PDB file of N, CA and C in Angstrom:
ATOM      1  N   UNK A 274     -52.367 -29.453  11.074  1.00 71.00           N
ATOM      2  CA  UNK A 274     -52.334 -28.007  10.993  1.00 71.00           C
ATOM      3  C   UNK A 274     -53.485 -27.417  11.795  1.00 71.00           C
ATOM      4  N   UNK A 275     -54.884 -27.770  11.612  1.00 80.00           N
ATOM      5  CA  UNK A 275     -56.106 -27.749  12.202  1.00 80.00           C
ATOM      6  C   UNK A 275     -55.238 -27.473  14.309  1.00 80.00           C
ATOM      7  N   UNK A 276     -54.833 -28.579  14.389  1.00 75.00           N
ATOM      8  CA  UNK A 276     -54.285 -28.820  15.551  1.00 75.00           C
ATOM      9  C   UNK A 276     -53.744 -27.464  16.331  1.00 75.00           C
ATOM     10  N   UNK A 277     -52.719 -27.048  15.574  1.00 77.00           N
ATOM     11  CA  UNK A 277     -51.723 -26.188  15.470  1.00 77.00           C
ATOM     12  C   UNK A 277     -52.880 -24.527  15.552  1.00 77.00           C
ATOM     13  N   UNK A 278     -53.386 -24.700  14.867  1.00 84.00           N
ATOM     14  CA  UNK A 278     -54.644 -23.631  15.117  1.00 84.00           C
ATOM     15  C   UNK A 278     -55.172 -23.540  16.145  1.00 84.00           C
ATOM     16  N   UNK A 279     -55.811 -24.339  16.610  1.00 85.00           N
ATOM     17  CA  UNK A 279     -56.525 -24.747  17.756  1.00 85.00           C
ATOM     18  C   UNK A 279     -56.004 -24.183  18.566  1.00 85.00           C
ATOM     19  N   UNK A 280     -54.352 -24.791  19.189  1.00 80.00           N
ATOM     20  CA  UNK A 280     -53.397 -24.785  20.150  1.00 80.00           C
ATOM     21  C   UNK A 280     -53.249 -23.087  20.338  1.00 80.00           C
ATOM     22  N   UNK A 281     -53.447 -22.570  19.005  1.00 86.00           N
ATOM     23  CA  UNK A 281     -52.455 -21.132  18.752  1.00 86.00           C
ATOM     24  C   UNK A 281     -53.609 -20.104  18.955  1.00 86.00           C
ATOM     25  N   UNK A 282     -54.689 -20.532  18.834  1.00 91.00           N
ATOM     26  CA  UNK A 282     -56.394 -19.728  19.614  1.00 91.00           C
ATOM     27  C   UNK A 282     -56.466 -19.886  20.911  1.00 91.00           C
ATOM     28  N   UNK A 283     -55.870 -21.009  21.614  1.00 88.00           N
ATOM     29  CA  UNK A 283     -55.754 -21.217  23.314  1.00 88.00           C
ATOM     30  C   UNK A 283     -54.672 -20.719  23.800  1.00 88.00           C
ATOM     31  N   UNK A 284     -53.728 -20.562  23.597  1.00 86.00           N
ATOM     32  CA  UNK A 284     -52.867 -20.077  24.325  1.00 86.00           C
ATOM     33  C   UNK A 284     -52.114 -18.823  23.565  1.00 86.00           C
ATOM     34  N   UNK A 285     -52.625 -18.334  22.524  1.00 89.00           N
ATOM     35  CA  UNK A 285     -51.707 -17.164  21.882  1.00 89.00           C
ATOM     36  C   UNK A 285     -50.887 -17.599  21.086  1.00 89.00           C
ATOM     37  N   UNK A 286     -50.501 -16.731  20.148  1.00 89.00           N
ATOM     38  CA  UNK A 286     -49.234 -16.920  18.993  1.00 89.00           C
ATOM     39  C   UNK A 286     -47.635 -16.699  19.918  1.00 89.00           C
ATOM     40  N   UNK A 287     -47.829 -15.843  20.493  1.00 90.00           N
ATOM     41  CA  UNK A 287     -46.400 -15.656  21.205  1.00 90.00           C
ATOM     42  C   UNK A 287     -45.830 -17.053  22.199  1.00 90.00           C
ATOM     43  N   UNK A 288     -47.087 -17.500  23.137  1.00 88.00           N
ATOM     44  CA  UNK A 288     -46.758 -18.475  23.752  1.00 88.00           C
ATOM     45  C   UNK A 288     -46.596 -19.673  23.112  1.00 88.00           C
ATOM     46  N   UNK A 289     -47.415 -20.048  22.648  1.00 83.00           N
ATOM     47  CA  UNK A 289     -47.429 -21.128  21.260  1.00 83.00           C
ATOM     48  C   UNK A 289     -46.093 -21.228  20.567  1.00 83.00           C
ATOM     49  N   UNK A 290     -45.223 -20.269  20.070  1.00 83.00           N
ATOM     50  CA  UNK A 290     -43.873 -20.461  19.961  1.00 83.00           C
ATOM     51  C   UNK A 290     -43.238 -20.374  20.560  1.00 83.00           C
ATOM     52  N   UNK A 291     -43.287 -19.381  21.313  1.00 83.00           N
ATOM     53  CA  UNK A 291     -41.834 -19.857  22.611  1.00 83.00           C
ATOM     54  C   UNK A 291     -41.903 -21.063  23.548  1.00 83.00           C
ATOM     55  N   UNK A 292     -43.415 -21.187  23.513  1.00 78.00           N
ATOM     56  CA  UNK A 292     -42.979 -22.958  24.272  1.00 78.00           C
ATOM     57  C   UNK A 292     -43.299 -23.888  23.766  1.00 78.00           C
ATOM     58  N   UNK A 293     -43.725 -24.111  22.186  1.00 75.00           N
ATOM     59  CA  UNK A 293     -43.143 -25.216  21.454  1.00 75.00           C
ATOM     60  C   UNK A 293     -42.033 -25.456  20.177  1.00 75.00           C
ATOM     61  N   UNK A 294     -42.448 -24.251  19.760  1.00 77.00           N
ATOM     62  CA  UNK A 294     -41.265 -23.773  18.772  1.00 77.00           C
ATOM     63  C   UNK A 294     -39.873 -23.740  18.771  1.00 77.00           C
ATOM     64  N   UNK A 295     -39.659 -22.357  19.786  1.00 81.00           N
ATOM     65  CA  UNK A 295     -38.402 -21.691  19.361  1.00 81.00           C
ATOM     66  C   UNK A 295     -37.756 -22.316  20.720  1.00 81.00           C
ATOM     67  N   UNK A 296     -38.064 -23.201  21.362  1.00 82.00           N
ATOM     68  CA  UNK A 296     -36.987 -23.931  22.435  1.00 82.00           C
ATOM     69  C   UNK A 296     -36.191 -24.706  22.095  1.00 82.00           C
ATOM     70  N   UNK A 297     -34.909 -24.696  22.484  1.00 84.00           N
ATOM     71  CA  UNK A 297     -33.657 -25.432  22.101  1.00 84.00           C
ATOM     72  C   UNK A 297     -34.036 -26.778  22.257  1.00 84.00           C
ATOM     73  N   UNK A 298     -34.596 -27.574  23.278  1.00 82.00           N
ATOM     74  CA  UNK A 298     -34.807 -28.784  23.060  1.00 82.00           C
ATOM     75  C   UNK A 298     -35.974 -29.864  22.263  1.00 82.00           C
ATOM     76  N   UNK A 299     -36.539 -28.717  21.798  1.00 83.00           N
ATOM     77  CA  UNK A 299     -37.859 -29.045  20.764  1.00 83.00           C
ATOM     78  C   UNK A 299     -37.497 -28.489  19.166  1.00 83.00           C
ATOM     79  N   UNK A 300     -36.320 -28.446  19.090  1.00 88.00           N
ATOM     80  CA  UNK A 300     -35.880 -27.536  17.609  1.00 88.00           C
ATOM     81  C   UNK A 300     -35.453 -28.912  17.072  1.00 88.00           C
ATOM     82  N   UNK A 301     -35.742 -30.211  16.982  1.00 90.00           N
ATOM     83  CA  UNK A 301     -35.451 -31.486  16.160  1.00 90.00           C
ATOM     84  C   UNK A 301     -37.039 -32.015  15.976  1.00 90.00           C
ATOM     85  N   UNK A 302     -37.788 -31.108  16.758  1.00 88.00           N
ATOM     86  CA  UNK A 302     -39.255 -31.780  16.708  1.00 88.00           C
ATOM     87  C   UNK A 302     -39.557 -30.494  15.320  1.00 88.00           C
ATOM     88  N   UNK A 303     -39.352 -29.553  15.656  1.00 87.00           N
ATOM     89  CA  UNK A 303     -39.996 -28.132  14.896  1.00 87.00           C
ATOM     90  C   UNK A 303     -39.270 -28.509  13.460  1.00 87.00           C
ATOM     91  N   UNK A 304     -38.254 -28.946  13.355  1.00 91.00           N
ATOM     92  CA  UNK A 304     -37.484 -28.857  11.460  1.00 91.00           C
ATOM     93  C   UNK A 304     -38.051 -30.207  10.788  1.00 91.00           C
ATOM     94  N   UNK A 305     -38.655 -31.165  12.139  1.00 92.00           N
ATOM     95  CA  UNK A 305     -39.061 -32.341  11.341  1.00 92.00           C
ATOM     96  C   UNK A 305     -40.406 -32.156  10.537  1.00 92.00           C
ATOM     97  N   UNK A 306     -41.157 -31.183  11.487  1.00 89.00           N
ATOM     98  CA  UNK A 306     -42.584 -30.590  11.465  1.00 89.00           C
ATOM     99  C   UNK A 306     -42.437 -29.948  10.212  1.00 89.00           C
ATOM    100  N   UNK A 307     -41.867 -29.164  10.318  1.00 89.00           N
ATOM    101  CA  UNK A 307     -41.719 -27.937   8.884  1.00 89.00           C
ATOM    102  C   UNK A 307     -41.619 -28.710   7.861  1.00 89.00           C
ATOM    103  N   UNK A 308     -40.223 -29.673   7.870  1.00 94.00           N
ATOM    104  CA  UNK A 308     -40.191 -30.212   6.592  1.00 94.00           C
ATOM    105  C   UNK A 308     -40.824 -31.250   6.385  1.00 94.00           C
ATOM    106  N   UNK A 309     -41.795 -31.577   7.171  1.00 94.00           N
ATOM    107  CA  UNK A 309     -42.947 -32.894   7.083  1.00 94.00           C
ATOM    108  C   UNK A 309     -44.248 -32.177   5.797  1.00 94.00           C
ATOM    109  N   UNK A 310     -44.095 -30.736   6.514  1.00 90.00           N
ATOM    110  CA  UNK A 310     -45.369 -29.651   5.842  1.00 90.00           C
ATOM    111  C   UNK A 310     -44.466 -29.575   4.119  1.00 90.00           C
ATOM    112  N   UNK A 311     -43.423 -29.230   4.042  1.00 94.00           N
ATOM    113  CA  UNK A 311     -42.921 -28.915   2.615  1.00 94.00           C
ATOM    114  C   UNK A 311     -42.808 -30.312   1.560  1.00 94.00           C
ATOM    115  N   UNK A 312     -42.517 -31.482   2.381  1.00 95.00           N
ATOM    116  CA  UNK A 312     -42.774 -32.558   1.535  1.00 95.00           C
ATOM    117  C   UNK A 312     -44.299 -32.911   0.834  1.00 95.00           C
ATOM    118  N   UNK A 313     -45.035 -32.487   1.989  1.00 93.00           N
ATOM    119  CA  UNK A 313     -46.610 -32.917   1.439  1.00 93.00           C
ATOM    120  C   UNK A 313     -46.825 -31.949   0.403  1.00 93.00           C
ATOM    121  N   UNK A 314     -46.540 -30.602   0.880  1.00 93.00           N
ATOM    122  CA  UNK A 314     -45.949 -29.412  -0.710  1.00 93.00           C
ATOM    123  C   UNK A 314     -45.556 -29.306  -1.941  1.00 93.00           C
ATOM    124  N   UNK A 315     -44.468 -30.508  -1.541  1.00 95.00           N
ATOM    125  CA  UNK A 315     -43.754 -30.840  -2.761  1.00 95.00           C
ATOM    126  C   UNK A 315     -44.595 -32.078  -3.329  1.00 95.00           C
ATOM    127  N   UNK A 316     -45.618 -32.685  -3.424  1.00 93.00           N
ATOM    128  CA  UNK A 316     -45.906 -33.786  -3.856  1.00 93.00           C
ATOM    129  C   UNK A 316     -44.978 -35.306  -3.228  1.00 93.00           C
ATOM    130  N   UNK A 317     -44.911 -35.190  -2.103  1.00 94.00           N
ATOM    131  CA  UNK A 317     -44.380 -36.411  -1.328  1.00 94.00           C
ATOM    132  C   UNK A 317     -45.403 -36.606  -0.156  1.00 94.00           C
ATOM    133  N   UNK A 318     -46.136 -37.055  -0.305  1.00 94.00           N
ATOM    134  CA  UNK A 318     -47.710 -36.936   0.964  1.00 94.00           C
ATOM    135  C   UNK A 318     -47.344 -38.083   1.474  1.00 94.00           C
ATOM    136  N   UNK A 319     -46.763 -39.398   1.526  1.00 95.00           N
ATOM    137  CA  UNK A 319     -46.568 -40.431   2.698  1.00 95.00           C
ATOM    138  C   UNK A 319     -45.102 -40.406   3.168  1.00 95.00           C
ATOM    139  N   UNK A 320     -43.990 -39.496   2.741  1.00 95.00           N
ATOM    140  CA  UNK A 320     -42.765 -39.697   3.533  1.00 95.00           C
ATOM    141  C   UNK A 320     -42.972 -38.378   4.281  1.00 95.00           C
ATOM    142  N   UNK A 321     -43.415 -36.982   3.198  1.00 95.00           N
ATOM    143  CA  UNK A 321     -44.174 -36.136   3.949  1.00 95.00           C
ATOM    144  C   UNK A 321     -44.815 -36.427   5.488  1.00 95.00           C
ATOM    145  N   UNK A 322     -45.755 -36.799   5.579  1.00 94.00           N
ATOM    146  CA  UNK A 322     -46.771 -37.413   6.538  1.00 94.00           C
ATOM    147  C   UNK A 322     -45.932 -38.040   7.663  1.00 94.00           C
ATOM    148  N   UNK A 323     -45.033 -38.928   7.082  1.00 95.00           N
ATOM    149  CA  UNK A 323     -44.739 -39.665   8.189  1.00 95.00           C
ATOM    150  C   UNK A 323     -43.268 -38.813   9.024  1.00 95.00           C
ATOM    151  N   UNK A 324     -42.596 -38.021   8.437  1.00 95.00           N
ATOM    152  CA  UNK A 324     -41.838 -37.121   9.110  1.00 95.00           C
ATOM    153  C   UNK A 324     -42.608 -35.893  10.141  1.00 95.00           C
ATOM    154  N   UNK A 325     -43.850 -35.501   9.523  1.00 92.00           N
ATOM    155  CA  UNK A 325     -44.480 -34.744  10.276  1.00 92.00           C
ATOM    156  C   UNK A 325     -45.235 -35.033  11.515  1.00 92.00           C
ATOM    157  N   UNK A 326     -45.761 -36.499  11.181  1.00 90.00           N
ATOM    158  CA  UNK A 326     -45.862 -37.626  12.768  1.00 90.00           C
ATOM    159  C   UNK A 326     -44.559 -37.488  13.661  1.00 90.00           C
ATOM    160  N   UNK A 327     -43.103 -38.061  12.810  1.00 91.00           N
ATOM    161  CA  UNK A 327     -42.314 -37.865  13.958  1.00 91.00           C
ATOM    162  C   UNK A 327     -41.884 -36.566  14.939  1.00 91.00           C
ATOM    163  N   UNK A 328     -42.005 -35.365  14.032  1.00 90.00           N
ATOM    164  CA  UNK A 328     -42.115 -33.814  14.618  1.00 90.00           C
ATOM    165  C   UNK A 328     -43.522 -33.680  15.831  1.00 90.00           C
ATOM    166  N   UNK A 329     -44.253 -34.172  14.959  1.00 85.00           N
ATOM    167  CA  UNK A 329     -45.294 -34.244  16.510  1.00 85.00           C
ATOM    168  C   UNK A 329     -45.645 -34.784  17.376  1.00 85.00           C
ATOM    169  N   UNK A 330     -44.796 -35.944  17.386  1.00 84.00           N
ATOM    170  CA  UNK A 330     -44.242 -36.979  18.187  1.00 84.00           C
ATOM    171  C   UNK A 330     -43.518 -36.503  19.405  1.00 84.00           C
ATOM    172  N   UNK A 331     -42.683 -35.532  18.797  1.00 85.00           N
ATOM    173  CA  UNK A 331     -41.658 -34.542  19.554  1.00 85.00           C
ATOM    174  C   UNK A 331     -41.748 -33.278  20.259  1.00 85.00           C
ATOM    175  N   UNK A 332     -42.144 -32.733  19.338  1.00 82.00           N
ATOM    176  CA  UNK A 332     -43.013 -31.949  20.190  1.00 82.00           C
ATOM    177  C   UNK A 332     -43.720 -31.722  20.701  1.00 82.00           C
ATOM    178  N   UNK A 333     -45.605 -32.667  20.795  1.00 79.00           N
ATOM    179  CA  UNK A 333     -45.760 -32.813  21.706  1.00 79.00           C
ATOM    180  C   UNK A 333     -45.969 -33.761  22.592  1.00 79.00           C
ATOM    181  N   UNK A 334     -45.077 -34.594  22.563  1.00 78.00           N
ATOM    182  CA  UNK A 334     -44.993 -36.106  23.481  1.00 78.00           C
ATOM    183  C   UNK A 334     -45.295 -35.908  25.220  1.00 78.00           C
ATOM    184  N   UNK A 335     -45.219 -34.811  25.597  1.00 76.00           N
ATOM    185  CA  UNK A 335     -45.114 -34.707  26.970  1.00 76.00           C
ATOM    186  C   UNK A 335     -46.581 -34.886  26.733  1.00 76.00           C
ATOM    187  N   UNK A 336     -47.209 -34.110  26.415  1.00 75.00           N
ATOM    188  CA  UNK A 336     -49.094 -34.110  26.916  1.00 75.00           C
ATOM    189  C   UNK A 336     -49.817 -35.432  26.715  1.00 75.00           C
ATOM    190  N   UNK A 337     -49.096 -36.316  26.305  1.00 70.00           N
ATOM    191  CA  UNK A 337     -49.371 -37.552  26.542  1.00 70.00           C
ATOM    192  C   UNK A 337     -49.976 -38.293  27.500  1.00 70.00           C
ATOM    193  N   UNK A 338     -49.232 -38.245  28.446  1.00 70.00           N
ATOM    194  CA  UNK A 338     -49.526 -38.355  29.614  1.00 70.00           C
ATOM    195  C   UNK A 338     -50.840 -37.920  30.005  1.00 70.00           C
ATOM    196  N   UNK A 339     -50.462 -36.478  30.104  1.00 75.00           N
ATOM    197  CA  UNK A 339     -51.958 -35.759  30.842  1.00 75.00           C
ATOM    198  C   UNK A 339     -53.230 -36.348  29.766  1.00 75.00           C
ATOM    199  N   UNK A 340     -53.020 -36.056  28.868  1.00 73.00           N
ATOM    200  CA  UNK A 340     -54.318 -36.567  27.735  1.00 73.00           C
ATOM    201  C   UNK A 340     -54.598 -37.729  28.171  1.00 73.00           C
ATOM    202  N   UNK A 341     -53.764 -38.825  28.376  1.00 71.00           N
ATOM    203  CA  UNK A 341     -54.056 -40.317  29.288  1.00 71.00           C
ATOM    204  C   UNK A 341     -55.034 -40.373  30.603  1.00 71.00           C
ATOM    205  N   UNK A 342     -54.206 -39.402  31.387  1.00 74.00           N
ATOM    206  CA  UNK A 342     -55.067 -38.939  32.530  1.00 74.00           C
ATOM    207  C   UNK A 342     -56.317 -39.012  32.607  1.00 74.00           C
ATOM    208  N   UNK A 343     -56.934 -37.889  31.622  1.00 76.00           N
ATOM    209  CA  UNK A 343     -58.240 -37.701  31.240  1.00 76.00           C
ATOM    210  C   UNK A 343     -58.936 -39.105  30.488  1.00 76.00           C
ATOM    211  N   UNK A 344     -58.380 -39.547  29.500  1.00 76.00           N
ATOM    212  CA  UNK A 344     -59.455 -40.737  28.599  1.00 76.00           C
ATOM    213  C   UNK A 344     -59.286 -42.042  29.638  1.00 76.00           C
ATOM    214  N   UNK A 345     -58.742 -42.026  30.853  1.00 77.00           N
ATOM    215  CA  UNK A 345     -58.304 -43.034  31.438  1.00 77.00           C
ATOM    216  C   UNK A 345     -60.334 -43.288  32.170  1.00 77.00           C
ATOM    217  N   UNK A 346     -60.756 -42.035  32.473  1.00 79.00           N
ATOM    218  CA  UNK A 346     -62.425 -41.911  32.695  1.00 79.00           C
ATOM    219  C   UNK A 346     -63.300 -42.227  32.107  1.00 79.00           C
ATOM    220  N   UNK A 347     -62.541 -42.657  30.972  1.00 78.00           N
ATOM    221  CA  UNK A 347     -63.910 -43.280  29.561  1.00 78.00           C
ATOM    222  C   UNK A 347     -64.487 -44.757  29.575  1.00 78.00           C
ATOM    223  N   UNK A 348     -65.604 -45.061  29.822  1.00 80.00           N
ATOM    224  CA  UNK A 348     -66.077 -46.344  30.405  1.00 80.00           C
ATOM    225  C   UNK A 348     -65.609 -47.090  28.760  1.00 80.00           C
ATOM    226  N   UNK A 349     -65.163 -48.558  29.779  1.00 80.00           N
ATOM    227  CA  UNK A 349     -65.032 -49.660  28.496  1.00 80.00           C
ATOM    228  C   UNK A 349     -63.620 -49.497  28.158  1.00 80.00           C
ATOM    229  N   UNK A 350     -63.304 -48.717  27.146  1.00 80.00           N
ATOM    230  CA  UNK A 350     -61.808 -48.561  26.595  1.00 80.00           C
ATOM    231  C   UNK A 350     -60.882 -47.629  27.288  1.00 80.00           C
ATOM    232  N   UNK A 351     -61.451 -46.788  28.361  1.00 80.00           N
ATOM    233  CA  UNK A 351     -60.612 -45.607  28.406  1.00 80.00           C
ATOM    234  C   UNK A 351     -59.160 -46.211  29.174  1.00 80.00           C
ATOM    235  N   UNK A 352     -59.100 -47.800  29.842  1.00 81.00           N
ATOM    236  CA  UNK A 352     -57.657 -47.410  30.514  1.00 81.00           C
ATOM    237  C   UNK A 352     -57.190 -47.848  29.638  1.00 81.00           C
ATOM    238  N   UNK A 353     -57.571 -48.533  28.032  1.00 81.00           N
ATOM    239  CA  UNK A 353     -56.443 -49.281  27.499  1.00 81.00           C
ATOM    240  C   UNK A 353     -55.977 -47.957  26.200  1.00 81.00           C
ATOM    241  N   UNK A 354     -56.659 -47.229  26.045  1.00 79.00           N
ATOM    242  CA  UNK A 354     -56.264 -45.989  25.042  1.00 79.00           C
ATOM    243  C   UNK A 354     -55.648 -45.267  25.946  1.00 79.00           C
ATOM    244  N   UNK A 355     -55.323 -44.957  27.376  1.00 78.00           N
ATOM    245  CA  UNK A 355     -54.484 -44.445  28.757  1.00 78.00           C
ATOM    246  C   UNK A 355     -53.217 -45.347  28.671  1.00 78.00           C
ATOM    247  N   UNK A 356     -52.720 -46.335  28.360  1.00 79.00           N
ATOM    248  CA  UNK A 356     -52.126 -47.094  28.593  1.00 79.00           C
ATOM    249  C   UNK A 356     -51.105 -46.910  27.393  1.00 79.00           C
ATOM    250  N   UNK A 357     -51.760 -46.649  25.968  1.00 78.00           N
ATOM    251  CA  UNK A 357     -51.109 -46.912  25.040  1.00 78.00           C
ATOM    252  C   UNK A 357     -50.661 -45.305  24.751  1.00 78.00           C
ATOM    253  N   UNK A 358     -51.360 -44.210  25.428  1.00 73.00           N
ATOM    254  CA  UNK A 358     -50.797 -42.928  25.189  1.00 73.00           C
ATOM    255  C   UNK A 358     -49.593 -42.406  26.112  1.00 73.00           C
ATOM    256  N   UNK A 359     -50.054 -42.893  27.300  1.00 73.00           N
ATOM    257  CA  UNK A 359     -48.716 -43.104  28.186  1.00 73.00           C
ATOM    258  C   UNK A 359     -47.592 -43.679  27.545  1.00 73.00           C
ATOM    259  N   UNK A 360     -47.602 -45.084  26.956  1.00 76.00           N
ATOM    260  CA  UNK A 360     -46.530 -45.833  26.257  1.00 76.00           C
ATOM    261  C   UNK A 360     -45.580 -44.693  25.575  1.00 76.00           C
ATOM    262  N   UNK A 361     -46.678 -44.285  24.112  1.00 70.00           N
ATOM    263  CA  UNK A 361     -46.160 -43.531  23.541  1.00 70.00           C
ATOM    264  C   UNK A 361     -45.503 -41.863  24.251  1.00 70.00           C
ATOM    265  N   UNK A 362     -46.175 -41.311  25.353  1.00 63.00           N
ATOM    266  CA  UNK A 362     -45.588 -40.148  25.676  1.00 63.00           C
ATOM    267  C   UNK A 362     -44.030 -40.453  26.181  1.00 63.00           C
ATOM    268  N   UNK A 363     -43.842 -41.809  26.536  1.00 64.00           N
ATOM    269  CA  UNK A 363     -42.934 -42.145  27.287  1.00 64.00           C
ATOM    270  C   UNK A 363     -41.345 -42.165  25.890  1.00 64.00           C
ATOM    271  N   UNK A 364     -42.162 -42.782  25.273  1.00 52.00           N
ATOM    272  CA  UNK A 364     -40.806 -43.130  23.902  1.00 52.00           C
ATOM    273  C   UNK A 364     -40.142 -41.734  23.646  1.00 52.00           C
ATOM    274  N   UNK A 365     -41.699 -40.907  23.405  1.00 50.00           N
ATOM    275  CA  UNK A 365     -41.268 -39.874  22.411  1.00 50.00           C
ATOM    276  C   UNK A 365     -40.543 -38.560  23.563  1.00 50.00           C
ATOM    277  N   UNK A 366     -40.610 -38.695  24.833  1.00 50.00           N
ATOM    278  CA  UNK A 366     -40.223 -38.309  25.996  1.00 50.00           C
ATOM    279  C   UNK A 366     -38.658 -38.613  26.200  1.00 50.00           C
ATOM    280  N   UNK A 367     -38.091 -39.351  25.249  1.00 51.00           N
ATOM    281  CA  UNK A 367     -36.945 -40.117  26.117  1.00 51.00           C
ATOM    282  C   UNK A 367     -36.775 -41.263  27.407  1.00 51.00           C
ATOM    283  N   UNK A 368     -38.218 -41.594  27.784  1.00 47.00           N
ATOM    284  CA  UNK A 368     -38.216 -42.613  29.113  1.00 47.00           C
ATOM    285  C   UNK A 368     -38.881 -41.449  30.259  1.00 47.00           C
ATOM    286  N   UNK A 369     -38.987 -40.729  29.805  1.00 45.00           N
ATOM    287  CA  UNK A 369     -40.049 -40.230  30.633  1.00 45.00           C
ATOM    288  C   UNK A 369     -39.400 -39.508  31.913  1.00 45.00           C
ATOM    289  N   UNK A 370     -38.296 -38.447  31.436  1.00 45.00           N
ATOM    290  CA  UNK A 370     -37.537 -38.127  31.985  1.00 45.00           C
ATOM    291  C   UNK A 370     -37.765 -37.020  32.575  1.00 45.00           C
ATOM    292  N   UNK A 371     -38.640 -36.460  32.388  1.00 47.00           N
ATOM    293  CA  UNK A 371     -39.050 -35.290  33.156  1.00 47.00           C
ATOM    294  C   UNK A 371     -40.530 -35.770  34.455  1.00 47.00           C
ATOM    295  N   UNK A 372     -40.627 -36.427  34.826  1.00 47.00           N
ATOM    296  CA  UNK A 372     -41.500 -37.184  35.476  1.00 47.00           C
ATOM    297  C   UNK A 372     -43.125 -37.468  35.210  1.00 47.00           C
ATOM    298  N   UNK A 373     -43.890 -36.782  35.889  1.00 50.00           N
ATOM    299  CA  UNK A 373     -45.005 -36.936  35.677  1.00 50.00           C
ATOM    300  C   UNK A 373     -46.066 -36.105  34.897  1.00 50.00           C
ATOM    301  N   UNK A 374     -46.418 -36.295  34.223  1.00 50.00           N
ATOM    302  CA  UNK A 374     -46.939 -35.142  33.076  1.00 50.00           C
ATOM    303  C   UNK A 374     -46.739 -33.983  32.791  1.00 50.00           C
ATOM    304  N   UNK A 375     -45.214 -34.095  32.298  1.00 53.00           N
ATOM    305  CA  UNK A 375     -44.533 -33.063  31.535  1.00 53.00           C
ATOM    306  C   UNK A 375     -44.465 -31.662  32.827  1.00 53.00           C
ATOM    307  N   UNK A 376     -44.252 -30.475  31.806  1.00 55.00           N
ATOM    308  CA  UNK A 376     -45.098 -29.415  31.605  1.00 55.00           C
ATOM    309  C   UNK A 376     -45.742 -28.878  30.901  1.00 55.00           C
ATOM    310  N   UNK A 377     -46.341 -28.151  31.696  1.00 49.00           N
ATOM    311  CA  UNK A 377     -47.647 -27.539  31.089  1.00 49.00           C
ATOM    312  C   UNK A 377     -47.428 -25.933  30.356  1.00 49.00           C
ATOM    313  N   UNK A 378     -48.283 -25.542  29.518  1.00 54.00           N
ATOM    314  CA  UNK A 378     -48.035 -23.928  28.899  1.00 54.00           C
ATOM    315  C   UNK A 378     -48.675 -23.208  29.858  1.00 54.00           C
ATOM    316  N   UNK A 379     -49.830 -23.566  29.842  1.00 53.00           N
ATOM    317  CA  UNK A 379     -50.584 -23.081  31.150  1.00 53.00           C
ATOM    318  C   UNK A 379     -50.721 -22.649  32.323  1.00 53.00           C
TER     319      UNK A 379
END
């Protein structure tokens, strides 16, 4: 949620939903999200939890990549935490079908 704050102080409330929210191809990431938040609500905090991973999995899997980009500069670990965020942007991407680091809101 913290996250979601963050995101929604950088780029605005309006943009913040129309380009992760209310888009037709991110609306299986957004109902997983929501109802990830109402399970932990309801007293279900680990099926909770783990539906709300897969919503943010989904929605934001593209920045994966770029976030890789960057920790790929971190002496010692940074290409193998680059390696494994790529992996994952790629799954939660579909194969990585939009090419090279997504798009951006920005």
């Amino acid at each position: 949620i913290l996250f979601l704050i963050g995101l929604t102080l950088l780029l605005g409330p309006a943009r913040t939903l129309s380009f992760f929210f209310l888009r037709r191809p991110k609306l299986k990431g957004t109902l997983s999200f929501l109802t990830g938040i109402l399970l932990i609500l309801f007293r279900w905090p680990l099926v909770g939890f783990l539906v709300e991973l897969y919503g943010i999995l989904v929605l934001f899997g593209d920045f994966f990549r770029t976030v890789a980009g960057f920790v790929r500069n971190v002496p010692v670990v940074g290409p193998w935490i680059a390696a494994g965020l790529e992996k994952v942007g790629k799954v939660s991407a579909g194969g990585g079908g939009r090419g090279e680091g997504g798009e951006l809101p920005v």
